[in-house]
CSV table of C-alpha atoms in Angstrom, one decimal:
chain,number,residue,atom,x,y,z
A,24,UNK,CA,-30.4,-57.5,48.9
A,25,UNK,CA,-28.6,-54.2,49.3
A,26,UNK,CA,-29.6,-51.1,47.7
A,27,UNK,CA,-27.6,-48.4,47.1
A,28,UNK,CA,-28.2,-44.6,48.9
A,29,UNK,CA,-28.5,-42.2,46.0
A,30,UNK,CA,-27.5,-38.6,48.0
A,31,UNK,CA,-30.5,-36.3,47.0
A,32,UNK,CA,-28.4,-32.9,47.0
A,33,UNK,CA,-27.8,-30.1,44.4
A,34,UNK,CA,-24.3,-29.1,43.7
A,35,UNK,CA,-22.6,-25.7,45.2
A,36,UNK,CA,-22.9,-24.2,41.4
A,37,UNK,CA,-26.2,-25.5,41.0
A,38,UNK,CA,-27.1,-23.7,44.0
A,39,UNK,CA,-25.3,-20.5,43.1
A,40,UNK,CA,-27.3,-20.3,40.0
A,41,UNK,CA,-30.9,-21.0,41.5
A,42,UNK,CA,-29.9,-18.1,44.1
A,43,UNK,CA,-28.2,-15.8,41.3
A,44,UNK,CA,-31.8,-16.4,39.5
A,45,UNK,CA,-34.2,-16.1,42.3
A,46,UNK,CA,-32.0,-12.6,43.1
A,47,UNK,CA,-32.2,-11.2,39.9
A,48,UNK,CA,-36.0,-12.3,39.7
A,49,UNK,CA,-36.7,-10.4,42.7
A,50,UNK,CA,-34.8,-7.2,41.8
A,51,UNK,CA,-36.8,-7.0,38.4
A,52,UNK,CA,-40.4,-7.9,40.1
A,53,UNK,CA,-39.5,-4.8,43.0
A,54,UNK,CA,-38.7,-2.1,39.6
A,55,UNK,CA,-41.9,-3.7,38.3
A,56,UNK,CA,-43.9,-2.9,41.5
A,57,UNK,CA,-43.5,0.5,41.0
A,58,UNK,CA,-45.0,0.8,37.4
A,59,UNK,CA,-48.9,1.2,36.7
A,60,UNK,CA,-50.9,-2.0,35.7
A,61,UNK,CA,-52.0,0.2,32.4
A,62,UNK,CA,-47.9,0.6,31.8
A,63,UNK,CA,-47.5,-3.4,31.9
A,64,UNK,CA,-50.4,-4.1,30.0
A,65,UNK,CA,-49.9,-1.6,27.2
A,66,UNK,CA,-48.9,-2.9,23.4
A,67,UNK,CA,-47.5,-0.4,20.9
A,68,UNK,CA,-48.1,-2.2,17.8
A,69,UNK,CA,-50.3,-6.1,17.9
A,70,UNK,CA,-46.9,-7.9,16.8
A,71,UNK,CA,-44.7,-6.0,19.9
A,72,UNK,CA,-45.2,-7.7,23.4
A,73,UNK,CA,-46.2,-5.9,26.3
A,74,UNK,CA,-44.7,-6.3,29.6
A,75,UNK,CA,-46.9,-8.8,30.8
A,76,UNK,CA,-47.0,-10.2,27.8
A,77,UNK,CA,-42.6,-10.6,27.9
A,78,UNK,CA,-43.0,-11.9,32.1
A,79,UNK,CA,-45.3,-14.4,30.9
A,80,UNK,CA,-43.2,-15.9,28.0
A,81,UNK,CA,-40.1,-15.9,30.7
A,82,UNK,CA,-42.3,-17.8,32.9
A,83,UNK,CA,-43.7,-20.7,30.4
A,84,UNK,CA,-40.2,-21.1,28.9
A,85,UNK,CA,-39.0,-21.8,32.5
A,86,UNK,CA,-42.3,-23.9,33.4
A,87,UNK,CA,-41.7,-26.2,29.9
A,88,UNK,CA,-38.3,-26.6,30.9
A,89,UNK,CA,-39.0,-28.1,34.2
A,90,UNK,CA,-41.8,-30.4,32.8
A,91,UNK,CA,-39.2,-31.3,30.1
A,92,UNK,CA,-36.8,-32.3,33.1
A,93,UNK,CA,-39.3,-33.9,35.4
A,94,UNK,CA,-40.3,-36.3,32.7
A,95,UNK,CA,-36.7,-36.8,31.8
A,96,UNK,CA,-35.4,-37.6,34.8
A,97,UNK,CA,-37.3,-40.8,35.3
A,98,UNK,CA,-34.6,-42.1,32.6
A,99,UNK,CA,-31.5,-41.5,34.8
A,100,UNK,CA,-29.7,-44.6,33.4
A,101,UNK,CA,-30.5,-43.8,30.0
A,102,UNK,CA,-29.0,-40.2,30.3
A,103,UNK,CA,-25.6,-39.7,28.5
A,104,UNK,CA,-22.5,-38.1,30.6
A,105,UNK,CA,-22.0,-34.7,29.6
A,106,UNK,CA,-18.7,-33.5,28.3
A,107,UNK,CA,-17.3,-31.1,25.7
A,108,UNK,CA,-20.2,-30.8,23.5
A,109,UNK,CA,-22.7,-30.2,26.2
A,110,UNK,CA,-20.3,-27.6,27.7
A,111,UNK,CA,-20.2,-26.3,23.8
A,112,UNK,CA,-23.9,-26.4,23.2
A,113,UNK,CA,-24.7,-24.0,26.4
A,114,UNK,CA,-21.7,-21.7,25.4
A,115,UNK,CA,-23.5,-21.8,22.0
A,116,UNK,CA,-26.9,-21.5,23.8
A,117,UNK,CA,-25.5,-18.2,25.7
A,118,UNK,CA,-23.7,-16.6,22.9
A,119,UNK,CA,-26.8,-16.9,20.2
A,120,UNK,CA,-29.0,-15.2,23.3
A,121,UNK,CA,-26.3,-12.2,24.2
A,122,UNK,CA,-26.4,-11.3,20.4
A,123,UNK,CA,-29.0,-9.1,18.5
A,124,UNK,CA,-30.6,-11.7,16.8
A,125,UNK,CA,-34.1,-12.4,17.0
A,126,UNK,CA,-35.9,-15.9,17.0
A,127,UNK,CA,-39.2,-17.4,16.5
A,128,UNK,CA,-41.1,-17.9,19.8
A,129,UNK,CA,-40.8,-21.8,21.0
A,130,UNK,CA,-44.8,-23.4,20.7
A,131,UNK,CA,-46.0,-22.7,23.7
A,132,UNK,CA,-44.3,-20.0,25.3
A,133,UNK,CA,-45.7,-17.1,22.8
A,134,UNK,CA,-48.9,-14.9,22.3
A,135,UNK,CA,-50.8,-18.4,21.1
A,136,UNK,CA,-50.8,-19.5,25.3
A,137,UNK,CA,-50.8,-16.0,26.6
A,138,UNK,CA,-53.5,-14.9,29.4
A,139,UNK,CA,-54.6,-11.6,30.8
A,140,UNK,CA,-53.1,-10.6,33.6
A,141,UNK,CA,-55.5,-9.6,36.2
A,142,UNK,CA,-52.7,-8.1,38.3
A,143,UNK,CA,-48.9,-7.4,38.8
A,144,UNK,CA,-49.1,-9.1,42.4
A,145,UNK,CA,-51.0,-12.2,41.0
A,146,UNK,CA,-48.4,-12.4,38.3
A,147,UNK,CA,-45.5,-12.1,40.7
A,148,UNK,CA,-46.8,-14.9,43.0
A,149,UNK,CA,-47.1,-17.4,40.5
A,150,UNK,CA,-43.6,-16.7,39.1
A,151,UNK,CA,-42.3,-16.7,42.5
A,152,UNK,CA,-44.1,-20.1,43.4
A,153,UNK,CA,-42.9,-21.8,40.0
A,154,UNK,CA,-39.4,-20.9,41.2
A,155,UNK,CA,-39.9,-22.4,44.7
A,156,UNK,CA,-41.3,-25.6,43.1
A,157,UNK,CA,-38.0,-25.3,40.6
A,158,UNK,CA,-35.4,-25.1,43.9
A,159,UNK,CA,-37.6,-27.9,45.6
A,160,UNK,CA,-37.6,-30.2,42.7
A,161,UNK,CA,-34.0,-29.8,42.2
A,162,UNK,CA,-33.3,-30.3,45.8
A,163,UNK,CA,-34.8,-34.1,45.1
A,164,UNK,CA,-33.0,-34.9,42.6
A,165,UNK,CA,-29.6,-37.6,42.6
A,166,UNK,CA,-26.5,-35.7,42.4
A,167,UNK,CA,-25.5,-38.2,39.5
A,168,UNK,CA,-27.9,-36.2,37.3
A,169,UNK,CA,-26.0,-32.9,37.5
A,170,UNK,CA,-23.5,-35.0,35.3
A,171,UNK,CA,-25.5,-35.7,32.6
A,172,UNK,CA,-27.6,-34.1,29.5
A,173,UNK,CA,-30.7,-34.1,31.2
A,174,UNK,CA,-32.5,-30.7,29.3
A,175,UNK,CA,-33.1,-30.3,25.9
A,176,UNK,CA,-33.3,-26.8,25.0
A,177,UNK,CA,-35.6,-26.5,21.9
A,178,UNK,CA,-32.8,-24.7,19.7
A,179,UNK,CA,-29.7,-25.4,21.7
A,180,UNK,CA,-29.8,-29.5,22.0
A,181,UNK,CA,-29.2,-31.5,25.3
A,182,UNK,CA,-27.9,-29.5,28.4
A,183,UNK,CA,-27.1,-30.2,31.8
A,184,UNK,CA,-28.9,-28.6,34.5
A,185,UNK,CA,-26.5,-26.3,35.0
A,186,UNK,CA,-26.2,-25.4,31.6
A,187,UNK,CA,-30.6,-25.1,32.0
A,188,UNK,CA,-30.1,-22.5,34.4
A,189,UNK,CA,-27.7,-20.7,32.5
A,190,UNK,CA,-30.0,-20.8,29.4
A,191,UNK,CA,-33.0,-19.2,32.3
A,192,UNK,CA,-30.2,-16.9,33.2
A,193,UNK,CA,-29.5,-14.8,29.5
A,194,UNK,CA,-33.1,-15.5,28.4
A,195,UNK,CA,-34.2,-13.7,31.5
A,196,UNK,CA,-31.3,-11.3,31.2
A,197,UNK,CA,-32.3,-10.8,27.5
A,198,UNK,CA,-35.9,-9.9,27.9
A,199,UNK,CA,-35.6,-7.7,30.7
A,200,UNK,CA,-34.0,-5.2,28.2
A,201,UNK,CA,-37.2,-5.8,26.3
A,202,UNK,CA,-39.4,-5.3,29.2
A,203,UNK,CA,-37.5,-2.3,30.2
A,204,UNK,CA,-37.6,-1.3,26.9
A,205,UNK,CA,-41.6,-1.7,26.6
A,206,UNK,CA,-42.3,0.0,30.0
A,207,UNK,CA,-39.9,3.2,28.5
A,208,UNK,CA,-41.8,3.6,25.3
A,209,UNK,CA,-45.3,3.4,26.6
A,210,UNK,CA,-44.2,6.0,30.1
A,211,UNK,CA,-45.2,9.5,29.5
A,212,UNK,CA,-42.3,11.7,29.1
């Protein structure tokens, strides 16, 4: 019987975006260094999110979406080739994020799941270990499945992987506004 080598490799823009994200992750967790514990902690009003609160939601969206995918991916065969309206769905996906809308947190990514956050370094690691775990399990992954609609984004419908990390990529990019925004309003001026 021969069996067929599946190459296990992720694909140059695949790779680009996992290094794009792990860049901008790092640049945001260095400006977050700098800020007092009391700072990230601090709510203005119960229904506004604090820093922490903003980091953590960023980190269970991206956590979900990996379980999502790890589960998924045992169905390689059953996954459909993506093609125009995948494309479509993750230009929809970026465009509805970039706007000034606002949306209803996903189940489990909002204040319901939330923990306190014993420290800013503590925090960080995790994040920064979820991400290696990310690029690792990526890494492992056939190449065949960077073809196909292998995410399903709770609002946006089935995605590639690719068009995952772009989701991670405005959703971060939108709520660093809001975290930069939080950390201004509670600052001393």
């Amino acid at each position: 019987m021969i069996f067929e080598r599946k190459s296990h490799f992720m694909t140059p823009k695949v790779l680009a975006q996992l290094d794009q994200l792990d860049a901008d992750l790092a640049q945001l967790l260095d400006r977050l260094m700098q800020e007092q514990h009391s700072v990230l902690a601090h709510k203005l009003s119960p229904e506004r999110w604090s820093a922490y609160e903003v980091l953590q939601h960023l980190m269970l969206s991206e956590a979900g979406s990996l379980r999502y995918l790890r589960k998924k991916s045992q169905g390689l065969s059953q996954m459909k080739k993506a093609g125009f309206r995948a494309a479509l769905r993750s230009w929809l996906v970026t465009v509805t994020l970039k706007s000034p809308l606002k949306f209803k947190t996903p189940k489990g990514t909002g204040v319901e799941v939330f923990s306190p956050v014993e420290s800013f370094a503590l925090l960080s690691g995790q994040w920064q270990k979820q991400r290696e775990e990310m690029r690792q399990f990526l890494s492992e992954l056939p190449v065949e499945i960077f073809e196909k609609e292998a995410y399903r984004h709770p609002r946006g419908g089935m995605l590639t992987i690719g068009g995952m990390l772009q989701f991670f990529k405005v959703h971060f990019e939108r709520h660093s506004i809001q975290i930069a925004r939080a950390i201004y309003e509670v600052k001393p001026r």
